[in-house]
mmCIF file of C-alpha atoms in Angstrom:
data_model
loop_
_atom_site.group_PDB
_atom_site.id
_atom_site.type_symbol
_atom_site.label_atom_id
_atom_site.label_comp_id
_atom_site.label_asym_id
_atom_site.label_seq_id
_atom_site.Cartn_x
_atom_site.Cartn_y
_atom_site.Cartn_z
ATOM 1 C CA UNK A 1 90.547 -72.322 19.666
ATOM 2 C CA UNK A 2 87.947 -70.962 22.106
ATOM 3 C CA UNK A 3 84.416 -70.329 20.841
ATOM 4 C CA UNK A 4 82.747 -68.722 23.978
ATOM 5 C CA UNK A 5 83.158 -65.332 22.445
ATOM 6 C CA UNK A 6 81.329 -66.398 19.429
ATOM 7 C CA UNK A 7 78.417 -67.743 21.448
ATOM 8 C CA UNK A 8 78.258 -64.393 23.280
ATOM 9 C CA UNK A 9 78.161 -62.654 19.970
ATOM 10 C CA UNK A 10 75.318 -64.886 18.788
ATOM 11 C CA UNK A 11 73.362 -64.079 21.919
ATOM 12 C CA UNK A 12 73.758 -60.407 21.125
ATOM 13 C CA UNK A 13 72.492 -60.875 17.533
ATOM 14 C CA UNK A 14 69.463 -62.672 18.927
ATOM 15 C CA UNK A 15 68.692 -59.819 21.159
ATOM 16 C CA UNK A 16 69.163 -57.428 18.325
ATOM 17 C CA UNK A 17 66.846 -59.452 16.120
ATOM 18 C CA UNK A 18 64.109 -59.493 18.695
ATOM 19 C CA UNK A 19 64.396 -55.748 18.923
ATOM 20 C CA UNK A 20 64.365 -55.313 15.228
ATOM 21 C CA UNK A 21 61.485 -57.594 14.754
ATOM 22 C CA UNK A 22 59.515 -55.701 17.288
ATOM 23 C CA UNK A 23 59.900 -52.364 15.296
ATOM 24 C CA UNK A 24 60.127 -54.080 11.690
ATOM 25 C CA UNK A 25 57.733 -52.066 9.176
ATOM 26 C CA UNK A 26 56.590 -55.614 7.979
ATOM 27 C CA UNK A 27 54.586 -56.086 11.066
ATOM 28 C CA UNK A 28 52.820 -52.534 10.847
ATOM 29 C CA UNK A 29 52.367 -52.177 14.580
ATOM 30 C CA UNK A 30 53.460 -49.968 17.167
ATOM 31 C CA UNK A 31 51.276 -50.981 19.988
ATOM 32 C CA UNK A 32 52.030 -50.267 23.623
ATOM 33 C CA UNK A 33 52.586 -53.911 24.259
ATOM 34 C CA UNK A 34 55.150 -54.258 21.539
ATOM 35 C CA UNK A 35 57.012 -51.067 22.719
ATOM 36 C CA UNK A 36 57.132 -52.371 26.367
ATOM 37 C CA UNK A 37 58.419 -55.742 25.128
ATOM 38 C CA UNK A 38 61.070 -53.846 23.215
ATOM 39 C CA UNK A 39 62.118 -51.929 26.187
ATOM 40 C CA UNK A 40 62.194 -54.995 28.213
ATOM 41 C CA UNK A 41 64.671 -56.698 25.880
ATOM 42 C CA UNK A 42 66.737 -53.680 25.594
ATOM 43 C CA UNK A 43 66.908 -52.820 29.338
ATOM 44 C CA UNK A 44 67.141 -56.695 30.400
ATOM 45 C CA UNK A 45 63.786 -56.826 31.841
ATOM 46 C CA UNK A 46 63.780 -53.230 33.376
ATOM 47 C CA UNK A 47 60.727 -51.404 32.219
ATOM 48 C CA UNK A 48 61.125 -47.707 31.803
ATOM 49 C CA UNK A 49 57.930 -45.676 32.730
ATOM 50 C CA UNK A 50 56.429 -43.474 29.746
ATOM 51 C CA UNK A 51 55.003 -40.159 30.300
ATOM 52 C CA UNK A 52 51.173 -39.953 29.831
ATOM 53 C CA UNK A 53 51.575 -37.655 26.820
ATOM 54 C CA UNK A 54 53.660 -40.307 25.070
ATOM 55 C CA UNK A 55 51.332 -43.032 25.755
ATOM 56 C CA UNK A 56 48.585 -40.957 24.365
ATOM 57 C CA UNK A 57 50.486 -40.090 21.289
ATOM 58 C CA UNK A 58 51.255 -43.896 20.678
ATOM 59 C CA UNK A 59 47.701 -44.801 20.968
ATOM 60 C CA UNK A 60 46.870 -42.031 18.366
ATOM 61 C CA UNK A 61 49.160 -43.339 15.895
ATOM 62 C CA UNK A 62 48.470 -47.029 16.412
ATOM 63 C CA UNK A 63 46.759 -48.464 13.168
ATOM 64 C CA UNK A 64 43.000 -49.255 14.038
ATOM 65 C CA UNK A 65 42.183 -52.938 14.538
ATOM 66 C CA UNK A 66 39.060 -54.678 13.296
ATOM 67 C CA UNK A 67 37.681 -54.769 16.773
ATOM 68 C CA UNK A 68 38.137 -50.967 17.313
ATOM 69 C CA UNK A 69 36.568 -50.398 13.897
ATOM 70 C CA UNK A 70 33.572 -52.536 14.822
ATOM 71 C CA UNK A 71 33.008 -50.830 18.340
ATOM 72 C CA UNK A 72 33.311 -47.310 16.671
ATOM 73 C CA UNK A 73 30.631 -48.316 13.938
ATOM 74 C CA UNK A 74 28.213 -49.578 16.613
ATOM 75 C CA UNK A 75 28.693 -46.530 18.681
ATOM 76 C CA UNK A 76 27.964 -44.305 15.632
ATOM 77 C CA UNK A 77 24.882 -46.415 14.860
ATOM 78 C CA UNK A 78 23.555 -45.963 18.350
ATOM 79 C CA UNK A 79 24.119 -42.133 18.140
ATOM 80 C CA UNK A 80 22.375 -41.938 14.748
ATOM 81 C CA UNK A 81 19.291 -43.793 16.027
ATOM 82 C CA UNK A 82 19.000 -41.520 19.084
ATOM 83 C CA UNK A 83 19.131 -38.477 16.974
ATOM 84 C CA UNK A 84 16.465 -39.883 14.515
ATOM 85 C CA UNK A 85 14.289 -40.861 17.511
ATOM 86 C CA UNK A 86 14.377 -37.348 19.069
ATOM 87 C CA UNK A 87 13.824 -35.553 15.717
ATOM 88 C CA UNK A 88 10.754 -37.869 14.861
ATOM 89 C CA UNK A 89 9.374 -37.226 18.341
ATOM 90 C CA UNK A 90 9.569 -33.488 17.887
ATOM 91 C CA UNK A 91 8.034 -33.572 14.480
ATOM 92 C CA UNK A 92 5.169 -35.612 15.534
ATOM 93 C CA UNK A 93 4.539 -33.235 18.607
ATOM 94 C CA UNK A 94 4.692 -30.202 16.130
ATOM 95 C CA UNK A 95 2.232 -31.818 13.783
ATOM 96 C CA UNK A 96 -0.135 -32.573 16.608
ATOM 97 C CA UNK A 97 -0.023 -29.064 17.760
ATOM 98 C CA UNK A 98 -0.851 -27.744 14.392
ATOM 99 C CA UNK A 99 -3.778 -30.014 13.929
ATOM 100 C CA UNK A 100 -5.292 -28.959 17.189
ATOM 101 C CA UNK A 101 -4.737 -25.159 16.594
ATOM 102 C CA UNK A 102 -6.362 -25.564 13.007
ATOM 103 C CA UNK A 103 -9.453 -27.109 14.723
ATOM 104 C CA UNK A 104 -10.202 -25.245 17.823
ATOM 105 C CA UNK A 105 -13.699 -26.712 17.894
ATOM 106 C CA UNK A 106 -12.536 -30.252 17.924
ATOM 107 C CA UNK A 107 -13.296 -31.915 21.174
ATOM 108 C CA UNK A 108 -10.745 -33.334 23.493
ATOM 109 C CA UNK A 109 -11.079 -36.585 25.148
ATOM 110 C CA UNK A 110 -9.421 -37.857 28.364
ATOM 111 C CA UNK A 111 -6.629 -40.504 28.200
ATOM 112 C CA UNK A 112 -8.167 -43.889 27.546
ATOM 113 C CA UNK A 113 -11.420 -42.762 26.015
ATOM 114 C CA UNK A 114 -12.204 -43.860 22.509
ATOM 115 C CA UNK A 115 -14.639 -42.306 20.146
ATOM 116 C CA UNK A 116 -16.389 -43.727 17.045
ATOM 117 C CA UNK A 117 -17.860 -41.904 14.189
ATOM 118 C CA UNK A 118 -20.265 -43.832 11.983
ATOM 119 C CA UNK A 119 -21.287 -42.297 8.488
ATOM 120 C CA UNK A 120 -24.151 -43.779 6.455
ATOM 121 C CA UNK A 121 -24.085 -43.262 2.763
ATOM 122 C CA UNK A 122 -27.404 -43.069 1.160
ATOM 123 C CA UNK A 123 -27.684 -44.375 -2.450
ATOM 124 C CA UNK A 124 -28.879 -41.692 -4.842
ATOM 125 C CA UNK A 125 -30.817 -43.085 -7.786
ATOM 126 C CA UNK A 126 -29.869 -41.912 -11.340
ATOM 127 C CA UNK A 127 -32.125 -39.554 -12.984
ATOM 128 C CA UNK A 128 -32.357 -39.146 -16.811
ATOM 129 C CA UNK A 129 -32.187 -35.842 -18.390
ATOM 130 C CA UNK A 130 -35.780 -36.119 -19.523
ATOM 131 C CA UNK A 131 -37.036 -36.533 -15.902
ATOM 132 C CA UNK A 132 -38.123 -33.422 -13.988
ATOM 133 C CA UNK A 133 -35.892 -32.884 -11.047
ATOM 134 C CA UNK A 134 -36.816 -31.453 -7.579
ATOM 135 C CA UNK A 135 -34.986 -28.391 -6.543
ATOM 136 C CA UNK A 136 -31.684 -29.076 -4.533
ATOM 137 C CA UNK A 137 -33.080 -27.760 -1.195
ATOM 138 C CA UNK A 138 -32.400 -29.076 2.274
ATOM 139 C CA UNK A 139 -35.419 -29.263 4.392
ATOM 140 C CA UNK A 140 -36.010 -26.252 6.510
ATOM 141 C CA UNK A 141 -33.825 -23.973 4.286
ATOM 142 C CA UNK A 142 -35.441 -21.148 2.435
ATOM 143 C CA UNK A 143 -34.747 -20.992 -1.218
ATOM 144 C CA UNK A 144 -32.702 -18.262 -2.712
ATOM 145 C CA UNK A 145 -34.394 -15.769 -5.023
ATOM 146 C CA UNK A 146 -32.828 -13.198 -7.639
ATOM 147 C CA UNK A 147 -35.783 -11.007 -6.960
ATOM 148 C CA UNK A 148 -35.195 -8.040 -4.556
ATOM 149 C CA UNK A 149 -34.909 -4.297 -4.141
ATOM 150 C CA UNK A 150 -32.209 -1.924 -2.734
ATOM 151 C CA UNK A 151 -32.197 1.480 -1.303
ATOM 152 C CA UNK A 152 -29.750 4.168 -0.129
ATOM 153 C CA UNK A 153 -31.102 3.959 3.397
ATOM 154 C CA UNK A 154 -33.990 5.200 5.292
ATOM 155 C CA UNK A 155 -32.936 8.842 5.085
ATOM 156 C CA UNK A 156 -31.775 8.894 1.419
ATOM 157 C CA UNK A 157 -34.461 7.546 -0.805
ATOM 158 C CA UNK A 158 -33.449 9.648 -3.765
ATOM 159 C CA UNK A 159 -30.382 11.387 -5.223
ATOM 160 C CA UNK A 160 -30.148 15.186 -4.958
ATOM 161 C CA UNK A 161 -28.826 15.830 -8.515
ATOM 162 C CA UNK A 162 -28.431 19.521 -7.780
ATOM 163 C CA UNK A 163 -25.821 18.787 -5.287
ATOM 164 C CA UNK A 164 -23.571 16.859 -7.688
ATOM 165 C CA UNK A 165 -20.982 18.647 -9.660
ATOM 166 C CA UNK A 166 -21.569 18.585 -13.361
ATOM 167 C CA UNK A 167 -19.215 21.465 -14.535
ATOM 168 C CA UNK A 168 -16.008 20.970 -16.205
ATOM 169 C CA UNK A 169 -14.831 24.468 -15.363
ATOM 170 C CA UNK A 170 -11.121 24.942 -14.469
ATOM 171 C CA UNK A 171 -11.973 27.701 -12.339
ATOM 172 C CA UNK A 172 -13.560 26.207 -9.001
ATOM 173 C CA UNK A 173 -15.554 29.188 -8.373
ATOM 174 C CA UNK A 174 -17.093 29.228 -11.743
ATOM 175 C CA UNK A 175 -17.653 25.432 -11.439
ATOM 176 C CA UNK A 176 -19.707 26.081 -8.193
ATOM 177 C CA UNK A 177 -21.728 28.651 -9.902
ATOM 178 C CA UNK A 178 -22.488 26.520 -12.931
ATOM 179 C CA UNK A 179 -23.705 23.838 -10.731
ATOM 180 C CA UNK A 180 -26.284 26.117 -9.428
ATOM 181 C CA UNK A 181 -27.101 27.405 -13.084
ATOM 182 C CA UNK A 182 -26.980 23.966 -14.887
ATOM 183 C CA UNK A 183 -30.639 24.106 -15.945
ATOM 184 C CA UNK A 184 -30.352 27.484 -17.367
ATOM 185 C CA UNK A 185 -26.788 27.689 -18.990
ATOM 186 C CA UNK A 186 -26.764 28.776 -22.694
ATOM 187 C CA UNK A 187 -26.475 25.936 -25.038
ATOM 188 C CA UNK A 188 -22.914 25.166 -25.903
ATOM 189 C CA UNK A 189 -21.487 27.428 -23.172
ATOM 190 C CA UNK A 190 -17.755 26.872 -22.532
ATOM 191 C CA UNK A 191 -16.632 27.686 -19.070
ATOM 192 C CA UNK A 192 -13.029 27.591 -20.099
ATOM 193 C CA UNK A 193 -13.296 30.508 -22.567
ATOM 194 C CA UNK A 194 -10.597 33.090 -23.019
ATOM 195 C CA UNK A 195 -10.822 35.725 -20.209
ATOM 196 C CA UNK A 196 -8.673 38.485 -21.845
ATOM 197 C CA UNK A 197 -7.045 38.933 -18.457
ATOM 198 C CA UNK A 198 -3.306 40.133 -18.697
ATOM 199 C CA UNK A 199 -3.391 42.258 -15.541
ATOM 200 C CA UNK A 200 -5.236 45.360 -14.440
ATOM 201 C CA UNK A 201 -4.802 47.839 -17.325
ATOM 202 C CA UNK A 202 -7.175 50.503 -16.108
ATOM 203 C CA UNK A 203 -6.575 53.835 -14.493
ATOM 204 C CA UNK A 204 -6.706 54.071 -10.890
ATOM 205 C CA UNK A 205 -10.211 54.895 -9.306
ATOM 206 C CA UNK A 206 -12.031 54.355 -12.562
ATOM 207 C CA UNK A 207 -15.055 52.354 -12.514
ATOM 208 C CA UNK A 208 -13.474 49.584 -14.726
ATOM 209 C CA UNK A 209 -10.492 49.466 -12.426
ATOM 210 C CA UNK A 210 -12.611 48.771 -9.506
ATOM 211 C CA UNK A 211 -14.697 46.058 -11.237
ATOM 212 C CA UNK A 212 -11.362 44.448 -12.231
ATOM 213 C CA UNK A 213 -10.111 44.520 -8.790
ATOM 214 C CA UNK A 214 -13.353 43.201 -7.097
ATOM 215 C CA UNK A 215 -13.735 40.375 -9.584
ATOM 216 C CA UNK A 216 -10.482 38.969 -8.779
ATOM 217 C CA UNK A 217 -11.002 39.368 -5.091
ATOM 218 C CA UNK A 218 -14.096 36.980 -5.745
ATOM 219 C CA UNK A 219 -12.168 34.666 -7.712
ATOM 220 C CA UNK A 220 -13.948 35.349 -10.975
ATOM 221 C CA UNK A 221 -12.255 36.633 -14.253
ATOM 222 C CA UNK A 222 -12.094 39.922 -15.971
ATOM 223 C CA UNK A 223 -10.693 41.195 -19.072
ATOM 224 C CA UNK A 224 -7.832 43.758 -19.090
ATOM 225 C CA UNK A 225 -8.705 45.663 -22.182
ATOM 226 C CA UNK A 226 -12.440 45.645 -22.521
ATOM 227 C CA UNK A 227 -12.805 49.344 -23.219
ATOM 228 C CA UNK A 228 -14.915 51.887 -21.500
ATOM 229 C CA UNK A 229 -17.632 50.868 -19.151
ATOM 230 C CA UNK A 230 -20.431 50.881 -21.755
ATOM 231 C CA UNK A 231 -18.463 48.487 -23.960
ATOM 232 C CA UNK A 232 -17.841 45.740 -21.510
ATOM 233 C CA UNK A 233 -20.889 43.677 -22.456
ATOM 234 C CA UNK A 234 -19.906 43.558 -26.120
ATOM 235 C CA UNK A 235 -16.404 42.756 -25.293
ATOM 236 C CA UNK A 236 -17.382 40.060 -22.850
ATOM 237 C CA UNK A 237 -19.654 38.243 -25.394
ATOM 238 C CA UNK A 238 -16.692 38.475 -27.873
ATOM 239 C CA UNK A 239 -14.420 36.545 -25.258
ATOM 240 C CA UNK A 240 -17.096 33.920 -24.456
ATOM 241 C CA UNK A 241 -18.559 35.261 -21.172
ATOM 242 C CA UNK A 242 -22.227 34.532 -20.382
ATOM 243 C CA UNK A 243 -23.977 37.794 -20.825
ATOM 244 C CA UNK A 244 -27.738 38.455 -20.394
ATOM 245 C CA UNK A 245 -30.339 40.821 -18.582
ATOM 246 C CA UNK A 246 -30.720 39.031 -15.262
ATOM 247 C CA UNK A 247 -28.731 39.489 -12.053
ATOM 248 C CA UNK A 248 -28.003 35.943 -10.542
ATOM 249 C CA UNK A 249 -25.063 36.027 -8.340
ATOM 250 C CA UNK A 250 -23.015 38.181 -6.169
ATOM 251 C CA UNK A 251 -19.965 39.328 -8.380
ATOM 252 C CA UNK A 252 -21.877 39.651 -11.482
ATOM 253 C CA UNK A 253 -20.974 42.949 -13.555
ATOM 254 C CA UNK A 254 -23.847 45.447 -14.229
ATOM 255 C CA UNK A 255 -23.244 47.361 -17.424
ATOM 256 C CA UNK A 256 -24.567 50.893 -17.972
ATOM 257 C CA UNK A 257 -25.131 52.129 -21.434
ATOM 258 C CA UNK A 258 -23.773 55.904 -21.868
ATOM 259 C CA UNK A 259 -26.066 58.096 -19.975
ATOM 260 C CA UNK A 260 -28.069 55.170 -18.372
ATOM 261 C CA UNK A 261 -29.043 55.653 -14.723
ATOM 262 C CA UNK A 262 -26.767 58.693 -14.449
ATOM 263 C CA UNK A 263 -23.646 57.229 -16.071
ATOM 264 C CA UNK A 264 -21.341 59.228 -18.197
ATOM 265 C CA UNK A 265 -22.955 60.088 -21.530
ATOM 266 C CA UNK A 266 -19.785 59.297 -23.282
ATOM 267 C CA UNK A 267 -18.170 56.446 -21.728
ATOM 268 C CA UNK A 268 -21.012 54.523 -19.754
ATOM 269 C CA UNK A 269 -20.371 52.745 -16.636
ATOM 270 C CA UNK A 270 -19.912 49.355 -14.939
ATOM 271 C CA UNK A 271 -20.606 48.246 -11.416
ATOM 272 C CA UNK A 272 -20.240 45.066 -9.206
ATOM 273 C CA UNK A 273 -23.492 43.336 -7.999
ATOM 274 C CA UNK A 274 -22.609 42.585 -4.374
ATOM 275 C CA UNK A 275 -26.178 41.195 -3.291
ATOM 276 C CA UNK A 276 -29.148 39.826 -5.143
ATOM 277 C CA UNK A 277 -32.422 40.178 -3.003
ATOM 278 C CA UNK A 278 -35.271 37.719 -3.246
ATOM 279 C CA UNK A 279 -37.414 40.407 -4.994
ATOM 280 C CA UNK A 280 -34.761 40.765 -7.731
ATOM 281 C CA UNK A 281 -33.545 44.007 -6.630
ATOM 282 C CA UNK A 282 -29.656 44.353 -6.221
ATOM 283 C CA UNK A 283 -27.135 46.227 -4.142
ATOM 284 C CA UNK A 284 -23.898 47.297 -5.886
ATOM 285 C CA UNK A 285 -20.432 48.572 -5.128
ATOM 286 C CA UNK A 286 -19.043 51.227 -7.547
ATOM 287 C CA UNK A 287 -16.164 53.645 -7.994
ATOM 288 C CA UNK A 288 -15.370 56.728 -10.032
ATOM 289 C CA UNK A 289 -12.575 59.222 -10.607
ATOM 290 C CA UNK A 290 -13.873 61.677 -8.062
ATOM 291 C CA UNK A 291 -13.871 58.999 -5.258
ATOM 292 C CA UNK A 292 -10.071 58.484 -5.237
ATOM 293 C CA UNK A 293 -10.290 54.733 -5.063
ATOM 294 C CA UNK A 294 -13.096 54.721 -2.440
ATOM 295 C CA UNK A 295 -16.371 52.967 -3.335
ATOM 296 C CA UNK A 296 -19.934 53.650 -2.970
ATOM 297 C CA UNK A 297 -23.133 51.598 -3.056
ATOM 298 C CA UNK A 298 -26.561 51.885 -4.690
ATOM 299 C CA UNK A 299 -29.724 49.696 -4.767
ATOM 300 C CA UNK A 300 -31.567 49.032 -8.089
ATOM 301 C CA UNK A 301 -34.905 47.388 -8.582
ATOM 302 C CA UNK A 302 -35.532 44.185 -10.435
ATOM 303 C CA UNK A 303 -37.039 46.318 -13.292
ATOM 304 C CA UNK A 304 -34.063 48.609 -13.413
ATOM 305 C CA UNK A 305 -31.627 45.677 -13.552
ATOM 306 C CA UNK A 306 -33.608 44.108 -16.354
ATOM 307 C CA UNK A 307 -32.829 47.248 -18.564
ATOM 308 C CA UNK A 308 -29.025 46.659 -18.106
ATOM 309 C CA UNK A 309 -26.785 43.942 -19.590
ATOM 310 C CA UNK A 310 -25.236 41.668 -16.812
ATOM 311 C CA UNK A 311 -21.966 39.642 -17.325
ATOM 312 C CA UNK A 312 -21.792 36.462 -15.255
ATOM 313 C CA UNK A 313 -18.638 34.371 -15.938
#
């Protein structure tokens, strides 16, 4: 019996074993060297070239060795140290810039110069509470004093009280007039009293009609149902108006009793004072039934005015 065939088979088994050992899972390696050895055995020494993409993929899936791990760690440490150095340098530069910006008066020195500042601390002796102490004052510095004066300025040495508003009137025109009359106002006078105004309730061209119209033109109040001209003073007092016998401002109402200074002997009359002259005389504006809404004017002396009642506000 011939055994040559058996030897050939044994050789084939050895080749298969080598190939199997190269790719056995127990070795846990697929390195490029092992692959080439396997190719050499399988092809009887003829190496088959691998495409670059295949080589890169094999290198990617190869398990890392201790050497590769060490080299990767050293490379990472060097990169981290470089990043820290750059960050530290930037921080130091920013701090130096901030310090110099916050101290613009701080002197700068040329490279290589050194400066030295010497401070001398002087001992201060302890003083008991019973001892008298000298004032804390530096030489050549004037002491501070609480005493002094103040003023409004060279052109304003006093306050002009008359120019300050003291009125609580809701009507701005009345408030201005009250500021002028503050020293002569009746005691307890209320500038916000009832006005009795609900609209012009007087017949056209009557003296009362014109007084109501003119008062509203001047921004002053007038009642709507104050009666005939001769009754206006009593009606005004009842509502809270300031009434006396003196003409004070343009817009005051001059009341004529029945028959007084040519007025109606039955109804009396009212007129608007348009101007108060320095001598106390006044100029009026008036209307009547026969004037068809047109007005006329008269001048009364101070003595004549004093004989009439005058409604202010």
